[in-house]
Coordinates of C-alpha atoms in Angstrom, one line a residue:
M138 CA 37.7 6.8 -30.8
N139 CA 36.9 3.1 -30.7
I140 CA 33.4 2.6 -29.3
F141 CA 33.4 -1.0 -30.5
R142 CA 36.4 -2.2 -28.6
T143 CA 35.9 -5.7 -27.3
K144 CA 36.9 -7.3 -24.0
D145 CA 37.6 -10.9 -23.0
V146 CA 35.3 -11.3 -20.0
S147 CA 35.3 -15.1 -19.8
L148 CA 35.7 -16.7 -16.4
R149 CA 37.5 -13.7 -14.9
Q150 CA 38.8 -14.1 -11.3
T151 CA 35.9 -13.3 -8.9
E152 CA 36.0 -12.1 -5.3
M153 CA 32.6 -13.5 -4.6
H154 CA 31.8 -17.0 -3.1
R155 CA 30.9 -19.8 -5.5
H156 CA 28.2 -21.5 -3.6
L157 CA 25.0 -21.6 -5.7
K158 CA 23.9 -25.0 -7.1
L159 CA 21.4 -25.8 -9.9
W160 CA 18.5 -26.0 -7.5
D161 CA 19.3 -22.5 -6.3
L162 CA 19.3 -21.2 -9.8
I163 CA 16.0 -22.8 -10.8
L164 CA 14.3 -21.2 -7.7
L165 CA 16.0 -17.9 -8.4
G166 CA 14.6 -17.9 -12.0
I167 CA 11.1 -19.0 -10.9
G168 CA 11.2 -16.5 -8.0
A169 CA 11.9 -13.7 -10.5
M170 CA 9.3 -14.7 -13.1
V171 CA 6.3 -15.9 -11.1
G172 CA 4.9 -12.8 -9.5
T173 CA 2.9 -9.7 -10.7
G174 CA 2.5 -11.3 -14.1
I175 CA 0.5 -14.3 -12.8
F176 CA -1.3 -12.7 -9.9
T177 CA -2.3 -9.4 -11.5
I178 CA -1.4 -9.0 -15.2
T179 CA -3.2 -12.2 -16.3
G180 CA -6.6 -10.7 -15.3
T181 CA -5.9 -7.3 -16.9
A182 CA -4.7 -8.8 -20.1
A183 CA -7.7 -11.2 -20.4
A184 CA -10.2 -8.5 -19.7
T185 CA -8.8 -5.8 -22.0
L186 CA -6.7 -7.4 -24.7
A187 CA -7.3 -11.1 -25.4
G188 CA -10.1 -12.8 -23.4
P189 CA -9.7 -16.6 -22.9
S190 CA -7.3 -16.7 -25.9
L191 CA -4.8 -15.2 -23.5
V192 CA -3.5 -18.7 -23.1
I193 CA -2.3 -18.5 -26.8
S194 CA -0.8 -15.1 -26.0
I195 CA 1.2 -16.8 -23.2
V196 CA 2.5 -19.5 -25.6
I197 CA 3.6 -16.8 -28.1
S198 CA 5.3 -14.9 -25.3
A199 CA 7.0 -18.1 -24.1
L200 CA 8.2 -18.8 -27.6
C201 CA 9.8 -15.4 -27.8
V202 CA 11.4 -15.7 -24.4
S203 CA 12.5 -19.3 -25.1
L204 CA 14.4 -18.2 -28.2
S205 CA 16.2 -15.6 -26.2
A206 CA 16.8 -18.2 -23.4
L207 CA 18.5 -20.4 -26.0
F208 CA 20.8 -17.5 -26.9
F209 CA 21.5 -16.7 -23.2
A210 CA 22.3 -20.4 -22.6
E211 CA 24.9 -20.6 -25.4
F212 CA 26.5 -17.3 -24.4
A213 CA 26.5 -18.5 -20.7
S214 CA 28.2 -21.7 -21.8
R215 CA 30.8 -20.1 -24.1
V216 CA 31.3 -16.7 -22.5
P217 CA 30.5 -17.2 -18.8
A218 CA 30.7 -13.8 -17.2
T219 CA 28.8 -11.7 -14.7
G220 CA 26.5 -9.1 -16.3
G221 CA 24.4 -11.3 -18.6
A222 CA 23.7 -9.8 -22.1
Y223 CA 26.0 -6.9 -21.3
S224 CA 29.1 -9.0 -20.8
Y225 CA 28.2 -11.3 -23.7
L226 CA 28.0 -8.4 -26.1
Y227 CA 31.1 -6.8 -24.7
A228 CA 33.0 -9.8 -25.9
I229 CA 31.3 -10.0 -29.3
L230 CA 29.9 -6.7 -30.5
G231 CA 32.0 -4.2 -28.5
E232 CA 31.7 -1.6 -25.8
L233 CA 29.0 0.7 -27.0
P234 CA 26.4 -2.1 -27.8
A235 CA 27.4 -3.7 -24.5
W236 CA 26.8 -0.5 -22.6
I237 CA 23.4 0.0 -24.3
A238 CA 22.4 -3.6 -23.3
G239 CA 23.7 -3.0 -19.8
W240 CA 21.8 0.3 -19.4
L241 CA 18.6 -1.2 -20.8
T242 CA 19.0 -4.1 -18.4
I243 CA 19.3 -1.7 -15.5
M244 CA 16.1 0.0 -16.7
E245 CA 14.4 -3.4 -17.0
F246 CA 15.3 -4.6 -13.5
M247 CA 14.8 -1.3 -11.8
T248 CA 11.2 -0.9 -13.2
A249 CA 10.5 -4.6 -12.7
V250 CA 11.3 -4.3 -9.0
S251 CA 9.2 -1.2 -8.9
G252 CA 6.3 -2.9 -10.7
V253 CA 6.3 -5.9 -8.5
A254 CA 6.4 -3.7 -5.3
S255 CA 3.4 -1.9 -6.7
G256 CA 1.6 -5.2 -7.3
W257 CA 2.4 -6.3 -3.8
A258 CA 1.0 -3.1 -2.4
A259 CA -2.3 -3.6 -4.3
Y260 CA -2.8 -7.1 -2.8
F261 CA -1.8 -5.8 0.7
K262 CA -4.3 -2.9 0.5
G263 CA -7.0 -5.3 -0.7
L264 CA -6.4 -7.5 2.3
L265 CA -6.4 -4.5 4.7
S266 CA -9.6 -3.2 3.2
N267 CA -11.4 -6.4 4.3
Y268 CA -10.7 -5.4 7.8
G269 CA -11.7 -1.7 7.3
I270 CA -8.1 -0.5 7.4
S271 CA -6.7 2.0 4.8
M272 CA -3.7 4.2 4.4
P273 CA -3.9 8.0 4.5
Q274 CA -5.0 9.3 1.1
A275 CA -1.8 11.3 0.5
L276 CA 0.4 8.2 1.0
N277 CA -1.9 5.6 -0.7
A278 CA -1.2 6.0 -4.4
T279 CA 1.3 7.4 -7.0
F280 CA 1.7 11.1 -7.7
N281 CA -1.6 12.6 -8.7
P282 CA -2.3 15.9 -6.8
E283 CA -5.8 16.2 -8.4
Q284 CA -6.9 13.1 -6.4
G285 CA -4.9 14.1 -3.3
T286 CA -2.3 11.4 -3.7
Y287 CA 1.5 12.2 -3.7
I288 CA 3.4 9.0 -3.0
D289 CA 2.7 5.2 -2.5
L290 CA 4.3 4.5 0.8
L291 CA 3.9 0.7 1.0
P292 CA 6.1 -0.2 -2.0
I293 CA 8.8 2.0 -0.6
L294 CA 8.7 0.2 2.8
V295 CA 8.8 -3.3 1.2
L296 CA 11.8 -2.3 -1.0
T297 CA 13.6 -1.1 2.1
L298 CA 13.1 -4.5 3.6
V299 CA 14.2 -6.3 0.4
T300 CA 17.4 -4.2 0.1
G301 CA 18.3 -5.1 3.7
L302 CA 17.8 -8.8 3.0
V303 CA 20.0 -8.7 -0.1
L304 CA 22.7 -6.8 1.8
L305 CA 23.0 -9.6 4.4
N306 CA 24.5 -12.2 2.0
S307 CA 23.4 -13.8 -1.2
K308 CA 23.1 -17.3 0.3
A309 CA 20.8 -16.1 3.1
A310 CA 18.7 -14.0 0.7
L311 CA 18.3 -16.8 -1.8
R312 CA 17.5 -19.3 0.9
F313 CA 14.7 -17.0 2.1
N314 CA 13.7 -16.6 -1.5
S315 CA 13.5 -20.3 -2.0
L316 CA 11.1 -20.8 0.9
L317 CA 8.8 -18.1 -0.4
V318 CA 8.9 -19.7 -3.9
I319 CA 7.7 -23.0 -2.5
L320 CA 4.9 -21.1 -0.6
K321 CA 3.9 -19.3 -3.8
F322 CA 3.6 -22.7 -5.6
S323 CA 1.3 -23.9 -2.9
A324 CA -1.1 -21.0 -3.5
L325 CA -1.2 -21.5 -7.3
A326 CA -1.6 -25.3 -6.9
L327 CA -4.5 -24.6 -4.5
F328 CA -6.1 -22.2 -7.1
I329 CA -5.8 -24.8 -9.9
L330 CA -7.0 -27.8 -7.9
V331 CA -10.0 -25.9 -6.4
G332 CA -10.9 -23.8 -9.4
I333 CA -10.9 -26.6 -11.9
W334 CA -14.1 -28.0 -10.3
Y335 CA -15.9 -24.6 -10.9
I336 CA -15.0 -24.1 -14.6
K337 CA -17.9 -23.2 -16.8
P338 CA -17.1 -24.0 -20.5
E339 CA -19.5 -21.3 -21.6
N340 CA -17.0 -18.7 -20.3
W341 CA -14.7 -19.9 -23.1
S342 CA -17.4 -19.8 -25.8
N343 CA -16.2 -16.4 -27.1
F344 CA -12.6 -17.7 -27.0
A345 CA -11.0 -14.8 -28.9
P346 CA -13.3 -11.7 -28.5
F347 CA -10.6 -9.3 -29.6
G348 CA -9.4 -11.4 -32.5
F349 CA -5.8 -12.2 -33.3
G350 CA -4.7 -8.6 -33.5
Q351 CA -1.9 -7.4 -35.7
F352 CA 1.8 -8.4 -35.9
Y353 CA 2.7 -4.7 -36.1
G354 CA 1.0 -1.8 -34.5
G355 CA -2.0 -3.5 -32.9
S356 CA -3.7 -2.4 -29.7
T357 CA -5.9 -5.4 -28.8
G358 CA -6.0 -9.1 -29.6
I359 CA -3.8 -12.1 -29.1
M360 CA -0.6 -10.4 -30.2
A361 CA -1.3 -7.4 -27.9
G362 CA -1.9 -9.8 -25.1
A363 CA 1.4 -11.5 -25.9
S364 CA 3.3 -8.2 -25.8
L365 CA 1.9 -7.5 -22.3
M366 CA 2.3 -11.1 -21.0
F367 CA 6.0 -10.8 -22.0
F368 CA 6.2 -8.9 -18.7
G369 CA 5.3 -12.1 -16.9
F370 CA 8.4 -14.0 -18.1
L371 CA 11.0 -11.3 -17.4
G372 CA 13.5 -12.3 -14.9
F373 CA 14.8 -15.6 -16.3
E374 CA 18.0 -13.8 -17.3
S375 CA 18.6 -13.0 -13.6
I376 CA 20.2 -16.5 -13.5
S377 CA 23.0 -15.4 -15.8
M378 CA 23.8 -12.4 -13.6
A379 CA 24.9 -14.7 -10.8
V380 CA 27.7 -16.4 -12.7
D381 CA 30.4 -15.3 -10.2
E382 CA 28.6 -17.2 -7.4
I383 CA 27.6 -20.4 -9.3
Q384 CA 29.3 -23.7 -9.1
S385 CA 30.1 -25.0 -12.6
P386 CA 28.5 -22.0 -14.4
Q387 CA 29.0 -23.3 -17.9
K388 CA 26.7 -26.3 -17.2
N389 CA 24.3 -25.0 -14.6
I390 CA 23.3 -21.6 -16.1
P391 CA 21.9 -23.1 -19.3
R392 CA 20.1 -25.8 -17.3
G393 CA 18.7 -23.3 -14.8
I394 CA 17.4 -21.0 -17.5
V395 CA 15.7 -23.8 -19.6
L396 CA 14.2 -25.6 -16.6
S397 CA 12.8 -22.5 -14.8
L398 CA 11.3 -21.2 -18.0
T399 CA 9.6 -24.5 -18.9
I400 CA 8.1 -24.7 -15.4
V401 CA 6.8 -21.1 -15.5
T402 CA 5.2 -21.5 -18.9
I403 CA 3.2 -24.5 -17.9
L404 CA 2.1 -22.8 -14.7
Y405 CA 1.0 -19.6 -16.5
A406 CA -1.0 -21.6 -19.0
L407 CA -2.8 -23.6 -16.4
V408 CA -3.6 -20.6 -14.2
T409 CA -5.0 -18.7 -17.2
I410 CA -7.2 -21.6 -18.4
V411 CA -8.7 -22.0 -14.9
L412 CA -9.0 -18.2 -14.3
T413 CA -11.0 -17.5 -17.6
G414 CA -13.0 -20.7 -17.0
I415 CA -14.4 -19.8 -13.6
V416 CA -15.0 -16.1 -14.2
H417 CA -16.0 -14.4 -17.5
Y418 CA -13.0 -12.6 -18.9
S419 CA -14.9 -9.2 -18.9
K420 CA -14.9 -9.2 -15.1
L421 CA -11.2 -9.8 -14.6
N422 CA -9.8 -6.2 -14.9
V423 CA -8.8 -6.1 -11.2
D424 CA -5.5 -5.9 -9.4
D425 CA -5.9 -9.2 -7.5
A426 CA -7.4 -11.4 -10.3
V427 CA -6.6 -14.8 -8.8
A428 CA -8.0 -14.0 -5.4
F429 CA -11.0 -12.2 -7.0
S430 CA -12.0 -15.2 -9.1
L431 CA -12.0 -17.4 -6.0
R432 CA -14.2 -15.0 -4.1
S433 CA -16.6 -14.8 -7.0
I434 CA -17.3 -18.5 -6.7
G435 CA -17.8 -18.2 -2.9
I436 CA -14.5 -19.8 -1.8
G437 CA -13.4 -17.0 0.5
W438 CA -10.9 -19.1 2.6
A439 CA -8.9 -20.0 -0.5
A440 CA -9.0 -16.4 -1.8
N441 CA -7.7 -15.1 1.5
Y442 CA -4.9 -17.7 1.4
V443 CA -3.9 -16.7 -2.1
S444 CA -4.0 -13.0 -1.1
L445 CA -1.8 -13.7 1.9
V446 CA 0.6 -15.8 -0.1
A447 CA 0.8 -13.2 -2.8
I448 CA 1.6 -10.5 -0.3
L449 CA 4.4 -12.7 1.1
T450 CA 5.7 -14.1 -2.1
L451 CA 5.7 -11.2 -4.5
I452 CA 8.6 -10.2 -2.3
T453 CA 10.5 -13.1 -3.9
V454 CA 10.5 -11.3 -7.2
C455 CA 11.8 -8.1 -5.6
I456 CA 14.6 -10.2 -4.0
S457 CA 15.6 -11.9 -7.2
M458 CA 15.5 -8.8 -9.3
T459 CA 17.3 -6.6 -6.7
Y460 CA 19.9 -9.4 -6.5
A461 CA 20.4 -9.4 -10.3
L462 CA 20.3 -5.6 -10.7
S463 CA 23.0 -5.0 -8.0
R464 CA 25.2 -7.6 -9.8
M465 CA 24.6 -5.8 -13.1
I466 CA 25.7 -2.4 -11.7
Y467 CA 28.7 -4.2 -10.0
S468 CA 29.8 -5.5 -13.5
L469 CA 29.5 -2.1 -15.1
A470 CA 31.5 -0.5 -12.3
R471 CA 34.2 -3.3 -12.5
D472 CA 34.7 -2.5 -16.1
G473 CA 34.9 1.3 -15.4
L474 CA 31.7 2.3 -17.1
L475 CA 30.2 3.4 -13.8
P476 CA 31.9 4.9 -10.8
Q477 CA 34.3 2.6 -8.9
S478 CA 32.4 2.9 -5.6
F479 CA 29.7 0.6 -7.0
K480 CA 32.1 -2.3 -7.3
Q481 CA 32.9 -2.3 -3.6
L482 CA 32.1 -5.5 -1.7
S483 CA 31.1 -5.7 1.9
K484 CA 34.0 -7.2 4.0
T485 CA 32.1 -10.1 5.5
S486 CA 29.4 -11.2 3.1
R487 CA 31.2 -10.1 -0.1
V488 CA 28.1 -8.5 -1.5
P489 CA 28.3 -5.4 -3.8
K490 CA 27.1 -3.0 -1.0
N491 CA 26.8 0.4 -2.8
A492 CA 25.3 -1.2 -5.9
T493 CA 22.6 -2.9 -3.8
I494 CA 21.8 0.4 -2.0
L495 CA 21.5 2.3 -5.3
T496 CA 19.2 -0.4 -6.6
G497 CA 16.9 -0.2 -3.6
V498 CA 16.7 3.6 -3.5
A499 CA 16.1 4.0 -7.3
S500 CA 13.5 1.2 -7.4
A501 CA 11.7 2.6 -4.3
I502 CA 11.4 6.1 -5.9
A503 CA 10.0 4.6 -9.1
A504 CA 7.5 2.4 -7.2
G505 CA 6.3 5.3 -5.1
V506 CA 5.8 7.7 -8.0
F507 CA 4.9 5.9 -11.2
P508 CA 1.8 3.7 -11.8
L509 CA 2.1 0.0 -12.5
A510 CA 0.7 0.2 -16.1
S511 CA 3.3 2.7 -17.2
I512 CA 6.0 0.7 -15.5
A513 CA 5.1 -2.6 -17.2
A514 CA 5.1 -1.2 -20.8
F515 CA 8.4 0.7 -20.3
L516 CA 10.0 -2.4 -18.8
N517 CA 9.0 -4.5 -21.8
I518 CA 10.2 -2.2 -24.5
C519 CA 13.6 -1.9 -22.8
T520 CA 14.0 -5.6 -22.5
L521 CA 12.9 -6.3 -26.1
A522 CA 15.4 -3.8 -27.4
Y523 CA 18.4 -5.5 -25.8
L524 CA 17.1 -9.0 -26.7
I525 CA 17.3 -7.8 -30.3
L526 CA 21.0 -7.0 -29.7
L527 CA 21.5 -10.4 -28.1
A528 CA 19.9 -12.2 -31.1
Y529 CA 22.3 -10.4 -33.4
G530 CA 25.1 -11.2 -31.0
I531 CA 24.6 -15.0 -31.3
I532 CA 24.9 -14.7 -35.1
K533 CA 28.2 -12.7 -34.7
L534 CA 29.4 -15.2 -32.1
R535 CA 29.0 -18.1 -34.5
K536 CA 30.7 -16.1 -37.3
D537 CA 33.7 -15.0 -35.2
K538 CA 34.2 -18.1 -33.0
G539 CA 32.6 -20.9 -34.9
M540 CA 30.5 -23.7 -33.5
P541 CA 30.3 -24.5 -29.8
K542 CA 32.8 -27.1 -28.6
E543 CA 31.9 -30.4 -27.0
G544 CA 30.2 -29.9 -23.7
E545 CA 29.1 -26.3 -24.6
F546 CA 25.4 -25.5 -25.1
K547 CA 24.4 -25.2 -28.8
T548 CA 21.5 -23.1 -30.1
P549 CA 19.9 -24.9 -33.0
L550 CA 19.1 -23.4 -36.4
V551 CA 21.4 -20.3 -36.3
P552 CA 20.9 -17.8 -38.0
L553 CA 17.2 -18.7 -38.6
L554 CA 16.1 -18.7 -34.9
P555 CA 17.8 -15.4 -34.1
I556 CA 16.2 -13.7 -37.1
I557 CA 12.8 -15.0 -36.0
S558 CA 13.4 -13.7 -32.5
I559 CA 14.3 -10.3 -33.9
L560 CA 11.1 -10.2 -35.9
I561 CA 8.9 -11.2 -32.9
C562 CA 10.6 -8.6 -30.6
V563 CA 10.1 -5.9 -33.2
S564 CA 6.4 -6.9 -33.4
F565 CA 6.0 -6.7 -29.7
M566 CA 7.7 -3.3 -29.5
L567 CA 5.3 -1.9 -32.1
Q568 CA 2.3 -2.8 -29.9
Y569 CA 3.2 0.0 -27.4
T570 CA 1.9 3.5 -27.3
K571 CA 3.7 6.7 -28.4
E572 CA 4.1 7.7 -24.7
T573 CA 6.0 4.4 -24.1
W574 CA 8.3 5.0 -27.1
I575 CA 9.0 8.6 -25.9
A576 CA 10.0 7.3 -22.4
F577 CA 12.2 4.6 -24.1
G578 CA 13.8 7.2 -26.3
L579 CA 14.6 9.5 -23.3
A580 CA 16.0 6.6 -21.3
L581 CA 18.3 5.7 -24.3
V582 CA 19.5 9.3 -24.6
V583 CA 20.3 9.5 -20.9
G584 CA 22.3 6.2 -21.2
L585 CA 24.3 7.5 -24.2
V586 CA 25.1 10.7 -22.4
I587 CA 26.4 8.8 -19.4
Y588 CA 28.5 6.6 -21.6
F589 CA 30.1 9.4 -23.7
T590 CA 30.6 11.8 -20.7
Y591 CA 31.9 9.1 -18.2
G592 CA 32.0 5.5 -19.3
F593 CA 34.1 5.9 -22.5
R594 CA 36.9 7.8 -20.7
H595 CA 36.9 5.7 -17.6
S596 CA 36.6 2.2 -19.1
T597 CA 39.3 -0.2 -18.1
L598 CA 40.0 -0.7 -21.8
A599 CA 40.6 3.1 -22.2
E600 CA 43.1 2.9 -19.3
E601 CA 44.9 0.0 -21.0
E602 CA 45.0 1.9 -24.3

């Protein structure tokens, strides 16, 4: 019983259209990353975990993500294959580690889509409340019978729309995504350019009210803020999921990852500096932090514009994540680890139809039932776990296949940087509560049961053997 059998997944023949260019990838990455993290989580993290020093938390998170991005870039250059970390590890570590990475990626993207849909609903409800409009109580929040709420209907409706868009064809969906990303940038640029004139330096006087925190097991402070803000950078790996539809993937995937991540880090830092400068951090524990801060200084028109844009453009994250998740499920099905029906492509647009529908249905259920705070923590811990596998994978890649060839991306300082990445990821994971760890453990057990009862026997490698 060989659960560590490896598979050569490099540049396999694809049935999809190769039409995505570098610019499409950068906008895909930015569209996936810039969303709930910047519009909502920045305020919560500043108010409850780090204060104005959240900007340092963002830099630490960016460092962790950047290390993983380097590993993704080298893998994408040397082992270009659909499925991201899953396919990379299939070629290097073997089937079971690859399945674990694939399953955790599914958990990450499904909960990410759900979390963003919940954030979108919060902004939309806030805008409706300004006009005295509200949803029926039973349909207005996640499951809590004591408060008379059973399901949050708005996230389900928006995910139905997103699923329909992604089913059309990837070029049309990503073109719509690109337009919304540009609109999103206009709102954040407006916030920075207007807000910078209202900064009060005294709001930064107690720069780190919760201290630095602890590397392991902390609950507040800069490190705890970094572990939560990690949520804001998730999605950069969605670029590597699109390898079957990218022109010159070995060159464009590394470039797309590095450029989109750099842009987002600068944007997050600027927004956080302005946000904590115009409003005292203790007042920022709200769902619509960016719009709230503008209203607090009397600039209602800008706040309304930001709210409207957030409502429209948080959809971009749902599009990017739904797109990436459906490709992940397609890759697993193509390798026999999930039922073959999920690798079926639509006849005209060549989109993985059933995988996309499954993505939409599962994400909608999670968004309608589970609260945003629970979603964010679970999403982070799943992602950190498979990034640890990826860091180890880059060490094994160098050991088995040597240094990158000319023209391939090269991660510097291997094995030092992968070891640092593993230590940072473990530190972030240990910031989470016992409940989050229990949910993570249960998800892992479910994934292993699926593999040993279905995937191991139906794997294409098993058929070859």
